[in-house]
Short mmCIF file of C-alpha atoms in Angstrom, two decimals:
data_model
loop_
_atom_site.label_atom_id
_atom_site.label_comp_id
_atom_site.label_asym_id
_atom_site.label_seq_id
_atom_site.Cartn_x
_atom_site.Cartn_y
_atom_site.Cartn_z
CA MET A 15 4.08 3.66 20.59
CA SER A 16 4.26 -0.03 21.46
CA GLY A 17 0.69 0.06 22.83
CA ARG A 18 -0.61 1.28 19.49
CA ARG A 19 1.47 -1.22 17.53
CA ASN A 20 -0.15 -4.04 19.52
CA ARG A 21 -3.45 -3.04 17.91
CA TYR A 22 -1.95 -3.34 14.45
CA GLY A 23 -2.04 -6.72 12.79
CA VAL A 24 0.09 -6.77 9.64
CA SER A 25 1.11 -9.86 7.71
CA VAL A 26 3.22 -10.01 4.56
CA ARG A 27 3.15 -12.96 2.18
CA GLN A 28 5.39 -13.23 -0.85
CA ASP A 29 4.33 -15.47 -3.70
CA LEU A 30 7.45 -14.94 -5.80
CA ARG A 31 10.31 -17.38 -5.30
CA PRO A 32 12.91 -16.62 -4.41
CA ALA A 33 11.37 -13.76 -2.44
CA LEU A 34 12.45 -10.47 -3.98
CA LEU A 35 11.91 -8.32 -0.91
CA SER A 36 12.40 -8.33 2.84
CA GLY A 37 9.00 -9.11 4.34
CA ARG A 38 10.24 -7.81 7.68
CA ARG A 39 11.13 -4.43 6.15
CA LEU A 40 7.76 -4.16 4.36
CA LYS A 41 6.01 -4.87 7.66
CA GLU A 42 8.11 -2.22 9.47
CA LEU A 43 7.20 0.35 6.83
CA ALA A 44 3.49 -0.53 7.01
CA LEU A 45 3.53 -0.23 10.81
CA ALA A 46 5.20 3.18 10.56
CA ALA A 47 2.48 4.30 8.14
CA LEU A 48 -0.29 3.16 10.48
CA GLU A 49 1.18 5.34 13.23
CA LEU A 50 1.02 8.37 10.96
CA ILE A 51 -2.28 7.83 9.11
CA PRO A 52 -3.31 7.58 12.09
CA ALA A 53 -5.22 4.36 12.64
CA SER A 54 -6.82 3.25 15.90
CA GLY A 55 -6.33 -0.36 14.80
CA ALA A 56 -5.45 -2.44 11.78
CA ASP A 57 -5.73 -5.87 10.28
CA LEU A 58 -3.72 -5.81 7.05
CA ARG A 59 -2.82 -8.75 4.88
CA ILE A 60 -0.23 -7.74 2.30
CA ARG A 61 0.53 -10.09 -0.58
CA VAL A 62 3.48 -9.52 -2.89
CA ALA A 63 2.82 -11.24 -6.20
CA GLY A 64 3.75 -11.15 -9.85
CA ASP A 65 2.04 -9.60 -12.84
CA ALA A 66 0.00 -12.68 -13.79
CA ALA A 67 -1.67 -12.98 -10.38
CA ILE A 68 -2.58 -9.32 -10.11
CA ALA A 69 -3.75 -9.23 -13.75
CA ARG A 70 -6.25 -12.01 -12.96
CA LEU A 71 -7.70 -9.98 -10.06
CA ASN A 72 -7.68 -6.78 -12.11
CA LEU A 73 -9.74 -8.52 -14.80
CA GLU A 74 -12.10 -10.23 -12.37
CA PHE A 75 -12.88 -7.19 -10.21
CA PHE A 76 -12.27 -4.20 -12.49
CA GLY A 77 -12.65 -5.58 -16.02
CA LYS A 78 -9.10 -4.56 -16.97
CA ASP A 79 -7.09 -7.26 -18.73
CA SER A 80 -3.64 -6.13 -17.62
CA PRO A 81 -1.41 -6.07 -14.58
CA THR A 82 -1.52 -3.09 -12.24
CA ASN A 83 0.69 -2.00 -9.35
CA VAL A 84 -1.69 -2.41 -6.38
CA ILE A 85 -5.21 -3.53 -5.59
CA SER A 86 -6.81 -3.23 -2.17
CA PHE A 87 -9.86 -5.04 -0.86
CA PRO A 88 -11.46 -3.68 2.31
CA ASP A 89 -12.90 -6.14 4.78
CA ASP A 90 -16.67 -6.27 4.34
CA ASP A 91 -17.41 -5.09 7.86
CA SER A 92 -14.84 -2.26 7.97
CA GLN A 93 -15.90 1.37 7.96
CA PRO A 94 -12.60 3.28 8.15
CA GLU A 95 -14.04 6.77 8.38
CA ALA A 96 -16.21 5.86 11.36
CA VAL A 97 -13.87 3.82 13.52
CA GLY A 98 -10.31 4.55 12.35
CA ILE A 99 -9.61 0.90 11.58
CA VAL A 100 -7.54 0.06 8.50
CA SER A 101 -8.55 -3.44 7.57
CA GLY A 102 -8.33 -5.53 4.42
CA ASP A 103 -6.13 -7.17 1.82
CA ILE A 104 -3.53 -5.42 -0.32
CA MET A 105 -1.95 -7.13 -3.31
CA VAL A 106 1.03 -5.57 -5.06
CA SER A 107 2.83 -6.72 -8.17
CA ALA A 108 6.51 -6.37 -7.34
CA PRO A 109 7.60 -6.38 -11.01
CA THR A 110 5.15 -3.62 -11.97
CA CYS A 111 5.93 -1.50 -8.88
CA LEU A 112 9.67 -1.79 -9.44
CA SER A 113 9.44 -1.03 -13.15
CA GLN A 114 7.36 2.10 -12.44
CA THR A 115 9.92 3.39 -9.93
CA GLN A 116 13.22 2.50 -11.62
CA ALA A 117 14.54 6.05 -11.32
CA TRP A 118 13.85 6.30 -7.58
CA ASN A 119 16.81 6.48 -5.23
CA CYS A 120 15.64 4.14 -2.48
CA SER A 121 15.51 0.41 -1.76
CA SER A 122 13.27 -2.05 -3.60
CA GLU A 123 11.25 -2.50 -0.40
CA GLU A 124 10.70 1.25 -0.11
CA ARG A 125 9.68 1.50 -3.76
CA VAL A 126 7.11 -1.31 -3.38
CA PHE A 127 5.98 0.17 -0.05
CA PHE A 128 4.91 3.35 -1.87
CA PHE A 129 2.18 1.29 -3.56
CA ILE A 130 1.33 -0.58 -0.35
CA LEU A 131 0.85 2.84 1.25
CA HIS A 132 -1.49 3.77 -1.60
CA GLY A 133 -3.55 0.66 -0.85
CA MET A 134 -3.52 1.42 2.87
CA LEU A 135 -4.91 4.88 2.23
CA HIS A 136 -7.75 3.37 0.20
CA LEU A 137 -8.52 1.09 3.14
CA ALA A 138 -8.42 4.14 5.43
CA GLY A 139 -11.13 5.83 3.37
CA TYR A 140 -9.14 7.91 0.88
CA ASP A 141 -10.11 7.80 -2.78
CA HIS A 142 -8.90 9.20 -6.09
CA VAL A 143 -11.14 7.41 -8.56
CA HIS A 144 -13.35 10.39 -9.38
CA GLY A 145 -10.48 12.89 -9.50
CA GLY A 146 -10.79 16.45 -8.25
CA THR A 147 -10.38 17.46 -4.63
CA LEU A 148 -10.50 13.93 -3.25
CA ALA A 149 -7.76 12.76 -5.61
CA ARG A 150 -5.54 15.73 -4.71
CA ARG A 151 -6.15 15.12 -1.00
CA MET A 152 -5.15 11.47 -1.33
CA ARG A 153 -2.03 12.27 -3.38
CA ARG A 154 -0.88 14.92 -0.87
CA LYS A 155 -1.37 12.49 2.02
CA GLU A 156 0.41 9.70 0.14
CA LEU A 157 3.46 11.84 -0.69
CA SER A 158 3.59 13.41 2.76
CA LEU A 159 3.50 10.05 4.53
CA PHE A 160 6.01 8.44 2.19
CA ARG A 161 8.49 11.30 2.65
CA ARG A 162 8.12 11.12 6.44
CA ILE A 163 8.58 7.35 6.55
CA VAL A 164 11.36 7.21 3.94
CA PRO A 165 13.19 10.52 4.41
CA GLY A 166 15.61 11.37 1.65
CA ALA A 167 14.03 8.99 -0.87
CA GLY A 168 14.68 10.30 -4.34
CA MET A 169 11.51 10.00 -6.38
CA GLY A 170 12.92 10.85 -9.80
CA GLY A 171 10.06 10.04 -12.14
CA LYS A 172 6.72 9.85 -10.38
CA ALA A 173 4.77 6.64 -9.94
#
């Protein structure tokens, strides 16, 4: 396992002060997900921000003038389906993620990680935008991975 983890670059930056979450725990969870996706390599930059910062990106890139839980941006040169590399930027709004998972019986880090995992799957080539089979495939993978990484997490009220 350590050989594979050496191929995984994961950084976590928290814009909110004081930091709401353990960056170390978020990184551990992301590394566990990369093992199970599976990814042959990774270069992930995770940014934990507030609603205002993510709302600006949501408006700029998607034309939606509101905060969202997660946005992922693949690296321009990455082709996840072809090479198994998960590479790009993931921004999560901690306040939005936590408000959408209030009823969950797990830590704040694990609740925010659920959305980081969603972004990671996008970077790995999964998509739900057009609905149908692809959306169901992504949702099954997302729930399966989350339950394996955070066993016993109560997900009362779905995100």
